[in-house]
Amino acid sequence: MNNIAQYLAGKVALVTGAGGDLGRGIAVRLHASGARVMIADYNRDRALQTADLLGEDESVVFDADITDSNAVQEMVGDIADRHGQIDVLVNNAGDIRDALLQDMTEVDWDYVIDLNLKGAFLCARAVAAMMIENKSGRIINISSMAYQGNIGQVNYASAKAGIVGMTKALGLELARHGIAVNCVAPGLINTPKAAMLPDKTKERLVKLTPMRRMGNIEDIANAVHFFSSDQSSYVTRQVMHVSGGMEGF
Ligand SMILES: NC(=O)c1ccc[n+]([C@@H]2O[C@H](COP(=O)([O-])OP(=O)(O)OC[C@H]3O[C@@H](n4cnc5c(N)ncnc54)[C@H](O)[C@@H]3O)[C@@H](O)[C@H]2O)c1
């Protein structure tokens, strides 16, 4: 990504789940725009692969479990010591445990809600304290078009709808401190995980998408970049559907 405008020069960005497919794409995009990217992923090997891609000594890897409030506080404290600021938080870490209602266990429910929803809350709470002091900041939450409801995903849809509610509530609460809170809801994105879906499912999802194709990781990364930079300086509490026009399942 040569010759990309440096909208994020001098900014520090924390991306959770940055060892994963979308998180890595987001980290690369923010880094290309000049940000120092803090890579948070409890899978250290994947986090290190992202750090290798960025290829800079200033991209620091944290293997904190974002569902653990002490670990989150420690990570944010460490970044504060190193850089004195976090300008951008991307709450990206997330996962699914799909099952129809009667087959969904409490373990499936708790795992998905804890990771997708509580993790974002814990990171926002820890980081916002620093942003409030600095009177500026950007929080970008990654939801999913499944927030509108999807069969077999009552846990995930609830968590991702919760992320939308969190965006709306935190956006209200934090606006007076100069902090914008926005949300990106991806549709079907061409990741290795999506590639593993049965062909029939992929075909059905593409048919539901007016653009008749999957999105790319860069499409999500570009949306996150927009919300991270001054290009969106008067935008908060918004949910951007990056879904090729698909509005539900
Ligand atoms: N891939 C898609 O097509 C798609 C579509 C819609 C929404 N999303 C959302 O985008 C986000 C990223 O998805 P992805 O496909 O890149 O997932 P992924 O599984 O590739 O990456 C998620 C990363 O989060 C890390 N992680 C998991 N639990 C963690 C924890 N407790 N603490 C710290 N790190 C943890 C994992 O190690 C992994 O590297 C998720 O929130 C997901 O719900 C993805």
XYZ file of N, CA and C and ligand atoms in Angstrom:
791
model
N 0.842 -1.202 0.000
C 0.000 0.000 0.000
C 0.876 1.250 0.000
N 1.481 1.522 -1.134
C 2.342 2.702 -1.212
C 1.495 3.936 -1.483
N 2.038 5.087 -1.155
C 1.406 6.369 -1.464
C 0.007 6.538 -0.894
N -0.251 5.905 0.243
C -1.562 6.071 0.878
C -1.492 7.295 1.779
N -2.538 8.136 1.754
C -2.533 9.348 2.581
C -2.381 8.972 4.055
N -1.563 9.741 4.759
C -1.236 9.413 6.161
C -2.217 10.096 7.114
N -3.490 9.732 7.004
C -4.514 10.351 7.857
C -4.294 10.035 9.330
N -3.617 8.931 9.605
C -3.472 8.500 11.000
C -2.050 8.675 11.520
N -1.285 9.532 10.872
C 0.098 9.757 11.333
C 0.073 10.242 12.777
N 0.903 9.650 13.614
C 0.995 10.054 15.016
C -0.072 9.445 15.911
N -0.990 8.675 15.336
C -2.076 8.073 16.131
C -1.673 6.670 16.597
N -2.224 6.303 17.745
C -2.017 4.953 18.263
C -3.360 4.216 18.190
N -3.351 3.067 17.544
C -4.588 2.291 17.381
C -4.431 0.926 18.050
N -5.455 0.526 18.780
C -5.488 -0.814 19.374
C -6.549 -1.624 18.630
N -6.133 -2.738 18.047
C -7.069 -3.588 17.294
C -7.146 -4.941 17.990
N -8.331 -5.293 18.489
C -8.469 -6.605 19.128
C -8.723 -7.668 18.051
N -8.279 -8.871 18.332
C -8.420 -9.946 17.342
C -7.604 -9.667 16.095
N -6.509 -8.919 16.252
C -5.731 -8.472 15.090
C -4.895 -9.596 14.480
N -4.917 -10.782 15.091
C -4.275 -11.935 14.475
C -5.227 -12.651 13.528
N -6.504 -12.281 13.562
C -7.512 -12.946 12.731
C -7.598 -12.313 11.348
N -8.511 -12.837 10.542
C -8.554 -12.432 9.135
C -8.914 -10.953 8.960
N -10.037 -10.543 9.546
C -10.432 -9.141 9.371
C -9.535 -8.228 10.195
N -9.222 -8.664 11.421
C -8.387 -7.838 12.300
C -7.039 -7.544 11.672
N -6.486 -8.550 11.011
C -5.185 -8.351 10.351
C -5.327 -7.326 9.224
N -6.395 -7.453 8.441
C -6.631 -6.502 7.345
C -6.813 -5.088 7.883
N -7.500 -4.980 9.005
C -7.721 -3.661 9.623
C -6.390 -3.098 10.119
N -5.607 -3.953 10.782
C -4.303 -3.505 11.301
C -3.416 -3.008 10.160
N -3.403 -3.754 9.063
C -2.567 -3.373 7.912
C -3.034 -2.023 7.358
N -4.358 -1.839 7.264
C -4.902 -0.592 6.686
C -4.574 0.621 7.573
N -4.750 0.457 8.882
C -4.498 1.589 9.785
C -3.000 1.913 9.802
N -2.198 0.872 9.759
C -0.748 1.055 9.736
C -0.320 1.776 8.460
N -0.922 1.393 7.334
C -0.573 2.035 6.049
C -0.924 3.521 6.070
N -1.887 3.878 6.929
C -2.313 5.275 7.035
C -1.493 6.035 8.087
N -0.486 5.369 8.652
C 0.442 6.057 9.545
C 0.287 5.745 11.021
N -0.707 4.925 11.387
C -0.925 4.640 12.819
C 0.119 3.654 13.350
N 0.437 3.823 14.643
C 1.170 2.777 15.350
C 0.105 1.805 15.845
N 0.191 0.557 15.417
C -0.887 -0.390 15.709
C -0.494 -1.342 16.832
N -1.331 -1.396 17.852
C -1.158 -2.340 18.954
C -2.009 -3.568 18.617
N -1.375 -4.706 18.556
C -2.036 -5.926 18.099
C -2.451 -6.753 19.312
N -3.752 -6.878 19.515
C -4.238 -7.656 20.665
C -4.890 -8.932 20.159
N -4.333 -10.058 20.556
C -4.937 -11.334 20.160
C -4.395 -12.412 21.092
N -5.307 -13.188 21.690
C -4.784 -14.169 22.648
C -4.120 -15.348 21.952
N -4.242 -15.412 20.641
C -3.452 -16.384 19.886
C -2.154 -15.688 19.467
N -1.114 -15.879 20.270
C 0.125 -15.123 20.102
C 0.776 -15.360 18.731
N 0.688 -16.602 18.258
C 1.317 -16.895 16.961
C 0.679 -16.066 15.852
N -0.658 -16.007 15.891
C -1.359 -15.238 14.848
C -1.056 -13.748 15.004
N -0.969 -13.292 16.254
C -0.654 -11.879 16.488
C 0.728 -11.549 15.933
N 1.668 -12.471 16.153
C 3.036 -12.226 15.674
C 3.092 -12.210 14.149
N 2.230 -13.030 13.525
C 2.191 -13.017 12.045
C 1.735 -11.650 11.545
N 0.775 -11.065 12.244
C 0.323 -9.714 11.854
C 1.458 -8.714 12.067
N 2.143 -8.831 13.199
C 3.252 -7.911 13.481
C 4.316 -8.029 12.389
N 4.576 -9.258 11.947
C 5.559 -9.476 10.871
C 5.142 -8.743 9.607
N 3.835 -8.831 9.319
C 3.315 -8.166 8.111
C 3.529 -6.661 8.174
N 3.303 -6.103 9.369
C 3.473 -4.655 9.519
C 4.954 -4.311 9.462
N 5.751 -5.258 9.937
C 7.194 -5.137 9.777
C 7.821 -3.962 10.480
N 7.277 -3.577 11.608
C 7.869 -2.433 12.307
C 8.028 -2.772 13.777
N 9.076 -2.263 14.362
C 9.337 -2.572 15.761
C 8.312 -1.924 16.696
N 7.604 -0.902 16.186
C 6.705 -0.203 17.096
C 5.316 -0.843 17.198
N 5.042 -1.869 16.384
C 3.768 -2.566 16.512
C 3.921 -3.616 17.600
N 3.212 -3.434 18.690
C 3.432 -4.281 19.851
C 2.322 -5.321 19.942
N 2.704 -6.511 20.347
C 1.755 -7.617 20.432
C 1.329 -7.838 21.882
N 0.042 -7.961 22.099
C -0.488 -8.272 23.432
C -1.321 -9.535 23.315
N -1.053 -10.505 24.195
C -1.826 -11.740 24.091
C -2.878 -11.834 25.194
N -3.441 -10.681 25.545
C -4.469 -10.641 26.587
C -5.757 -11.303 26.103
N -6.430 -11.964 27.048
C -7.782 -12.463 26.793
C -8.724 -11.285 27.061
N -9.408 -10.822 26.022
C -10.208 -9.592 26.192
C -11.486 -9.818 27.008
N -11.763 -11.065 27.382
C -12.922 -11.292 28.250
C -12.528 -11.216 29.728
N -11.262 -10.956 29.989
C -10.740 -10.910 31.355
C -10.409 -9.448 31.684
N -11.186 -8.857 32.594
C -11.045 -7.408 32.818
C -9.658 -7.037 33.336
N -9.058 -7.904 34.169
C -7.709 -7.583 34.666
C -6.693 -7.575 33.530
N -6.828 -8.560 32.650
C -5.889 -8.640 31.513
C -6.054 -7.423 30.605
N -7.298 -6.989 30.420
C -7.551 -5.821 29.562
C -6.941 -4.566 30.198
N -7.159 -4.413 31.513
C -6.603 -3.242 32.209
C -5.083 -3.222 32.102
N -4.491 -4.397 32.270
C -3.027 -4.503 32.211
C -2.517 -4.113 30.820
N -3.204 -4.608 29.801
C -2.800 -4.301 28.424
C -2.904 -2.795 28.159
N -4.015 -2.209 28.567
C -4.222 -0.777 28.304
C -3.215 0.054 29.115
N -2.936 -0.396 30.345
C -1.937 0.292 31.181
C -0.562 0.243 30.528
N -0.245 -0.893 29.962
C 1.049 -1.072 29.289
C 1.157 -0.125 28.086
N 0.070 -0.031 27.312
C 0.088 0.876 26.145
C 0.212 2.325 26.624
N -0.477 2.646 27.722
C -0.397 4.017 28.275
C 1.046 4.329 28.656
N 1.719 3.353 29.278
C 3.122 3.573 29.675
C 4.012 3.792 28.452
N 3.762 3.024 27.406
C 4.612 3.114 26.211
C 4.323 4.367 25.398
N 3.037 4.686 25.235
C 2.673 5.710 24.246
C 1.883 6.889 24.832
N 1.354 6.711 26.039
C 0.594 7.799 26.679
C -0.743 8.081 26.027
N -1.144 7.292 25.073
C -2.414 7.566 24.393
C -2.885 6.336 23.635
N -4.204 6.234 23.493
C -4.787 5.347 22.483
C -5.819 6.210 21.768
N -5.618 6.425 20.492
C -6.517 7.304 19.744
C -7.671 6.543 19.112
N -7.396 5.291 18.769
C -8.393 4.488 18.046
C -8.473 3.110 18.692
N -9.688 2.704 19.043
C -9.895 1.326 19.508
C -10.803 0.627 18.501
N -10.355 -0.506 17.992
C -11.214 -1.302 17.116
C -11.575 -2.586 17.865
N -12.833 -2.686 18.253
C -13.338 -3.885 18.926
C -13.728 -4.892 17.864
N -12.750 -5.704 17.491
C -12.943 -6.613 16.364
C -13.013 -8.085 16.783
N -12.357 -8.461 17.871
C -12.302 -9.896 18.226
C -13.722 -10.447 18.359
N -13.957 -11.577 17.765
C -15.290 -12.182 17.845
C -15.257 -13.578 17.280
N -16.314 -14.337 17.583
C -16.374 -15.722 17.107
C -17.820 -16.202 17.178
N -18.071 -17.348 16.546
C -19.420 -17.931 16.538
C -19.417 -19.313 17.188
N -20.570 -19.724 17.671
C -20.831 -21.117 18.096
C -22.276 -21.381 17.716
N -22.499 -21.718 16.448
C -23.866 -21.805 15.928
C -24.571 -23.086 16.357
N -25.861 -22.966 16.634
C -26.723 -24.123 16.862
C -28.165 -23.626 16.894
N -29.090 -24.496 16.515
C -30.503 -24.131 16.686
C -30.813 -24.058 18.170
N -31.847 -23.294 18.494
C -32.129 -22.953 19.895
C -32.073 -24.154 20.844
N -32.768 -25.233 20.478
C -32.857 -26.365 21.405
C -31.515 -27.061 21.599
N -30.629 -26.870 20.653
C -29.310 -27.518 20.750
C -28.247 -26.579 21.281
N -28.628 -25.337 21.491
C -27.606 -24.374 21.929
C -27.389 -24.510 23.435
N -26.165 -24.747 23.804
C -25.859 -24.935 25.221
C -25.577 -23.582 25.877
N -25.633 -23.582 27.182
C -25.272 -22.355 27.908
C -23.822 -21.988 27.656
N -23.000 -23.027 27.468
C -21.580 -22.776 27.194
C -21.434 -22.013 25.869
N -22.216 -22.444 24.839
C -22.193 -21.743 23.539
C -22.654 -20.291 23.723
N -23.714 -20.135 24.482
C -24.284 -18.793 24.708
C -23.255 -17.899 25.405
N -22.719 -18.406 26.525
C -21.799 -17.581 27.326
C -20.533 -17.237 26.547
N -20.011 -18.211 25.814
C -18.773 -17.975 25.053
C -18.965 -16.819 24.075
N -20.061 -16.889 23.324
C -20.276 -15.902 22.256
C -20.611 -14.519 22.833
N -21.408 -14.503 23.880
C -21.762 -13.203 24.477
C -20.528 -12.603 25.167
N -19.788 -13.427 25.859
C -18.600 -12.920 26.572
C -17.582 -12.337 25.601
N -17.302 -13.065 24.546
C -16.264 -12.609 23.623
C -16.732 -11.405 22.805
N -17.882 -11.538 22.153
C -18.309 -10.494 21.210
C -18.812 -9.242 21.919
N -19.452 -9.415 23.073
C -20.113 -8.261 23.694
C -19.364 -7.760 24.933
N -19.139 -8.678 25.879
C -18.449 -8.239 27.100
C -17.020 -7.792 26.799
N -16.366 -8.492 25.891
C -14.991 -8.119 25.527
C -14.937 -6.687 25.006
N -15.910 -6.337 24.162
C -15.943 -4.971 23.603
C -16.210 -3.957 24.723
N -17.106 -4.315 25.648
C -17.392 -3.430 26.787
C -16.133 -3.211 27.628
N -15.440 -4.302 27.945
C -14.248 -4.182 28.811
C -13.175 -3.319 28.147
N -12.972 -3.532 26.852
C -11.939 -2.751 26.148
C -12.366 -1.289 26.043
N -13.647 -1.052 25.724
C -14.115 0.340 25.608
C -13.974 1.051 26.955
N -14.342 0.355 28.027
C -14.272 0.987 29.360
C -12.839 1.358 29.710
N -11.928 0.435 29.455
C -10.525 0.685 29.816
C -9.917 1.794 28.955
N -10.206 1.757 27.665
C -9.576 2.711 26.742
C -10.227 4.088 26.860
N -11.538 4.129 27.074
C -12.240 5.422 27.110
C -11.696 6.303 28.237
N -11.242 5.684 29.319
C -10.700 6.483 30.437
C -9.556 7.361 29.911
N -8.705 6.776 29.079
C -7.573 7.518 28.528
C -8.045 8.520 27.475
N -9.019 8.118 26.677
C -9.541 9.015 25.636
C -10.221 10.235 26.265
N -10.916 10.023 27.370
C -11.602 11.138 28.044
C -10.555 12.152 28.513
N -9.467 11.635 29.061
C -8.386 12.528 29.506
C -7.819 13.327 28.334
N -7.676 12.655 27.194
C -7.115 13.308 25.996
C -8.161 14.105 25.217
N -9.421 14.018 25.659
C -10.542 14.736 25.014
C -10.693 14.402 23.528
N -10.270 13.220 23.151
C -10.534 12.785 21.772
C -10.357 11.280 21.673
N -10.979 10.717 20.671
C -10.818 9.279 20.450
C -11.856 8.746 19.496
N -11.565 7.563 18.982
C -12.475 6.876 18.063
C -12.615 5.437 18.529
N -13.847 5.024 18.688
C -14.091 3.610 18.984
C -14.901 3.041 17.820
N -14.397 1.968 17.248
C -15.100 1.328 16.135
C -15.398 -0.112 16.548
N -16.667 -0.441 16.561
C -17.104 -1.769 16.962
C -17.472 -2.584 15.728
N -16.990 -3.818 15.692
C -17.334 -4.676 14.553
C -18.532 -5.551 14.938
N -19.634 -5.304 14.262
C -20.830 -6.119 14.454
C -20.876 -7.160 13.334
N -22.043 -7.425 12.812
C -22.231 -8.353 11.692
C -23.648 -8.123 11.208
N -23.915 -8.373 9.924
C -25.300 -8.258 9.457
C -26.208 -9.255 10.173
N -25.597 -10.242 10.825
C -26.392 -11.192 11.616
C -27.071 -10.512 12.797
N -26.726 -9.248 13.064
C -27.400 -8.552 14.181
C -28.897 -8.403 13.910
N -29.273 -8.525 12.629
C -30.693 -8.436 12.257
C -31.400 -9.773 12.487
N -30.638 -10.787 12.888
C -31.229 -12.105 13.127
C -30.794 -13.099 12.067
N -30.436 -14.298 12.525
C -30.086 -15.364 11.577
C -30.357 -16.714 12.248
N -30.883 -17.628 11.484
C -31.204 -18.951 12.038
C -29.929 -19.632 12.530
N -29.998 -20.184 13.734
C -28.847 -20.901 14.297
C -27.843 -19.994 14.981
N -28.193 -18.712 15.077
C -27.221 -17.770 15.648
C -27.866 -16.884 16.723
N -28.700 -17.469 17.550
C -29.374 -16.615 18.538
C -28.352 -15.954 19.473
N -27.292 -16.675 19.769
C -26.239 -16.099 20.627
C -25.479 -14.985 19.895
N -25.068 -15.278 18.681
C -24.262 -14.328 17.899
C -25.095 -13.098 17.514
N -26.337 -13.328 17.056
C -27.204 -12.199 16.685
C -27.450 -11.313 17.898
N -27.642 -11.932 19.062
C -27.877 -11.139 20.284
C -26.636 -10.326 20.629
N -25.486 -10.948 20.525
C -24.242 -10.234 20.849
C -24.018 -9.094 19.862
N -24.242 -9.362 18.573
C -23.948 -8.339 17.557
C -25.003 -7.225 17.570
N -26.248 -7.553 17.944
C -27.249 -6.488 18.143
C -26.862 -5.688 19.383
N -26.320 -6.378 20.377
C -25.823 -5.696 21.580
C -24.716 -4.712 21.236
N -23.887 -5.090 20.292
C -22.796 -4.206 19.834
C -23.380 -2.934 19.204
N -24.485 -3.088 18.488
C -25.141 -1.909 17.898
C -25.679 -1.019 19.027
N -26.321 -1.630 20.004
C -26.831 -0.862 21.154
C -25.701 -0.187 21.908
N -24.616 -0.896 22.070
C -23.450 -0.325 22.763
C -22.927 0.903 22.001
N -22.898 0.787 20.681
C -22.430 1.905 19.843
C -23.315 3.132 20.060
N -24.625 2.906 20.078
C -25.578 4.017 20.240
C -25.446 4.638 21.632
N -25.335 3.792 22.648
C -25.292 4.289 24.034
C -23.957 4.971 24.337
N -22.873 4.315 23.958
C -21.557 4.905 24.235
C -21.343 6.170 23.419
N -21.885 6.173 22.203
C -21.766 7.361 21.358
C -22.391 8.566 22.042
N -23.548 8.352 22.677
C -24.214 9.437 23.419
C -23.375 9.867 24.604
N -22.920 8.853 25.354
C -22.219 9.124 26.608
C -20.873 9.820 26.384
N -20.219 9.471 25.287
C -18.833 9.926 25.111
C -18.678 11.115 24.165
N -19.760 11.501 23.477
C -19.656 12.585 22.484
C -19.119 13.863 23.120
N -19.573 14.148 24.340
C -19.158 15.414 24.989
C -17.663 15.419 25.325
N -17.053 14.251 25.284
C -15.606 14.163 25.543
C -14.799 14.131 24.243
N -15.457 14.370 23.136
C -14.743 14.386 21.852
C -14.476 12.996 21.299
N -15.245 12.025 21.782
C -15.017 10.632 21.339
C -16.183 10.189 20.450
N -15.850 9.705 19.267
C -16.873 9.186 18.352
C -16.901 7.661 18.454
N -18.109 7.124 18.440
C -18.271 5.664 18.516
C -19.123 5.221 17.326
N -18.555 4.396 16.487
C -19.283 3.922 15.309
C -19.124 2.413 15.158
N -19.872 1.880 14.234
C -19.946 0.423 14.105
C -19.902 0.039 12.628
N -19.216 -1.042 12.342
C -19.198 -1.593 10.988
C -19.852 -2.978 11.053
N -20.855 -3.189 10.197
C -21.530 -4.491 10.154
C -21.223 -5.166 8.815
N -20.278 -6.113 8.825
C -19.947 -6.799 7.570
C -21.043 -7.787 7.156
N -21.205 -7.923 5.859
C -22.027 -9.011 5.328
C -21.137 -10.214 5.089
N -21.321 -10.887 3.954
C -20.497 -12.065 3.654
C -19.153 -11.601 3.096
N -18.105 -11.900 3.831
C -16.773 -11.414 3.459
C -15.898 -12.601 3.073
N -15.111 -12.407 2.060
C -14.282 -13.482 1.512
C -13.059 -13.736 2.398
N -13.261 -14.506 3.439
C -12.178 -14.885 4.354
C -11.998 -16.407 4.261
N -10.887 -16.918 4.779
C -10.715 -18.380 4.769
C -11.878 -19.107 5.456
N -12.463 -18.464 6.487
C -13.614 -19.084 7.166
C -14.808 -19.196 6.228
N -15.068 -18.111 5.477
C -16.195 -18.115 4.544
C -15.947 -19.160 3.454
N -14.690 -19.327 3.073
C -14.355 -20.297 2.029
C -14.728 -21.714 2.464
N -14.754 -21.934 3.793
C -15.063 -23.274 4.301
C -16.569 -23.559 4.369
N -17.396 -22.529 4.135
C -18.850 -22.749 4.153
C -19.227 -23.688 3.003
N -20.275 -24.503 3.212
C -20.726 -25.352 2.098
C -21.112 -24.485 0.896
N -20.842 -24.983 -0.304
C -21.111 -24.208 -1.522
C -22.553 -23.706 -1.568
N -23.496 -24.573 -1.123
C -24.922 -24.212 -1.171
C -25.192 -22.985 -0.304
N -24.564 -22.947 0.872
C -24.767 -21.812 1.788
C -24.196 -20.549 1.161
N -23.003 -20.684 0.585
C -22.379 -19.502 -0.049
C -23.268 -18.977 -1.167
N -23.768 -19.905 -1.982
C -24.634 -19.494 -3.115
C -25.868 -18.775 -2.612
N -26.470 -19.315 -1.525
C -27.690 -18.696 -0.974
C -27.375 -17.282 -0.486
N -26.244 -17.138 0.189
C -25.886 -15.828 0.744
C -25.561 -14.818 -0.362
N -24.886 -15.291 -1.392
C -24.565 -14.389 -2.513
C -25.857 -13.950 -3.198
N -26.832 -14.876 -3.293
C -28.131 -14.532 -3.909
C -28.853 -13.455 -3.093
N -28.650 -13.486 -1.778
C -29.282 -12.489 -0.908
C -28.595 -11.129 -0.991
N -27.434 -11.109 -1.661
C -26.628 -9.886 -1.722
C -26.860 -9.194 -3.065
N -27.470 -7.992 -3.050
C -27.760 -7.333 -4.331
C -26.546 -7.201 -5.239
N -25.353 -7.022 -4.689
C -24.159 -6.925 -5.546
C -23.698 -8.286 -6.058
N -24.361 -9.351 -5.590
C -24.115 -10.719 -6.079
C -22.656 -11.176 -5.973
N -21.998 -10.751 -4.887
C -20.636 -11.248 -4.654
C -20.308 -11.055 -3.182
N -19.245 -11.736 -2.772
C -18.753 -11.528 -1.404
C -17.962 -10.232 -1.347
N -17.884 -9.672 -0.153
C -17.018 -8.508 0.033
C -15.596 -8.959 0.310
N -14.682 -7.997 0.284
C -13.272 -8.297 0.571
C -12.893 -7.749 1.943
N -11.832 -8.312 2.479
C -11.343 -7.834 3.779
C -11.048 -6.330 3.705
N -10.524 -5.884 2.568
C -10.185 -4.450 2.399
C -11.432 -3.575 2.507
N -12.593 -4.104 2.087
C -13.825 -3.305 2.186
C -14.124 -2.976 3.656
N -13.884 -3.948 4.521
C -14.122 -3.725 5.952
C -13.034 -2.801 6.510
N -11.800 -3.070 6.114
C -10.678 -2.260 6.617
C -10.839 -0.798 6.215
N -11.328 -0.555 4.992
C -11.518 0.828 4.541
C -12.612 1.532 5.340
N -13.667 0.804 5.666
C -14.752 1.399 6.471
C -14.235 1.744 7.867
N -13.454 0.844 8.438
C -12.882 1.106 9.768
C -11.937 2.303 9.697
N -11.162 2.365 8.618
C -10.243 3.495 8.457
C -11.012 4.813 8.402
N -12.110 4.823 7.680
C -12.939 6.043 7.578
C -13.374 6.509 8.977
N -13.859 5.573 9.782
C -14.313 5.943 11.130
C -13.142 6.301 12.056
N -11.938 5.858 11.705
C -10.755 6.129 12.550
C -10.164 7.505 12.299
N -10.437 8.051 11.116
C -9.722 9.258 10.690
C -10.614 10.492 10.779
N -10.023 11.648 10.542
C -10.784 12.896 10.560
C -11.724 13.023 9.367
N -11.648 12.098 8.446
C -12.605 12.073 7.341
C -14.031 11.918 7.850
N -14.156 11.388 9.070
C -15.506 11.170 9.635
C -15.696 12.018 10.897
N -15.108 13.227 10.900
C -15.015 13.967 12.166
C -16.385 14.371 12.761
N -17.449 14.388 11.939
C -18.768 14.780 12.471
C -19.741 13.598 12.463
N -19.168 12.399 12.549
C -19.991 11.185 12.456
C -19.842 10.386 13.740
N -20.940 10.118 14.396
C -20.878 9.207 15.547
C -22.210 8.464 15.672
N -22.192 7.306 16.347
C -23.369 6.485 16.642
C -23.953 5.838 15.383
N -23.107 5.668 14.355
C -23.618 5.127 13.092
C -23.237 3.662 12.907
N -24.100 2.970 12.215
C -23.830 1.568 11.863
C -23.690 1.502 10.349
N -22.504 1.220 9.864
C -22.294 1.137 8.419
C -22.389 -0.321 7.981
N -23.365 -0.598 7.117
C -23.513 -1.944 6.569
C -22.551 -2.083 5.390
N -21.560 -2.918 5.560
C -20.628 -3.162 4.442
C -20.968 -4.562 3.946
N -21.996 -4.619 3.132
C -22.656 -5.906 2.868
C -23.142 -6.049 1.432
N -22.656 -5.206 0.518
C -23.106 -5.301 -0.877
C -24.604 -5.086 -1.012
N -25.195 -4.385 -0.047
C -26.633 -4.084 -0.101
C -27.494 -5.116 0.612
N -26.883 -6.194 1.100
C -27.660 -7.213 1.822
C -28.095 -6.645 3.176
N -29.384 -6.734 3.465
C -29.905 -6.115 4.691
C -30.374 -7.139 5.712
N -30.330 -8.396 5.389
C -30.764 -9.408 6.350
C -30.750 -10.771 5.687
N -31.034 -11.802 6.488
C -30.915 -13.168 5.969
C -32.272 -13.751 5.609
N -15.369 -13.069 8.580
C -16.556 -12.599 8.249
O -17.046 -12.822 7.144
C -17.329 -11.748 9.240
C -18.621 -11.326 8.901
C -19.308 -10.535 9.811
C -18.719 -10.157 10.997
N -17.484 -10.587 11.318
C -16.898 -10.164 12.589
O -15.606 -9.655 12.340
C -14.753 -9.898 13.461
C -13.506 -10.639 13.022
O -13.878 -11.860 12.414
P -12.831 -12.821 11.689
O -13.575 -13.582 10.659
O -11.638 -12.058 11.304
O -12.492 -13.831 12.882
P -11.156 -14.658 13.169
O -11.560 -15.870 13.931
O -10.350 -14.831 11.922
O -10.360 -13.686 14.144
C -10.744 -13.443 15.457
C -9.472 -13.322 16.273
O -9.869 -13.010 17.626
C -8.997 -13.718 18.507
N -9.672 -13.939 19.773
C -10.693 -14.778 20.011
N -11.027 -14.739 21.302
C -10.207 -13.828 21.905
C -10.081 -13.361 23.228
N -10.879 -13.790 24.215
N -9.138 -12.442 23.486
C -8.316 -11.997 22.502
N -8.404 -12.410 21.218
C -9.339 -13.328 20.925
C -8.696 -15.038 17.796
O -7.487 -15.611 18.266
C -8.663 -14.622 16.323
O -7.340 -14.393 15.876
C -15.597 -10.680 14.459
O -16.135 -9.796 15.408
C -16.686 -11.270 13.591
O -17.849 -11.538 14.331
C -16.769 -11.395 10.461
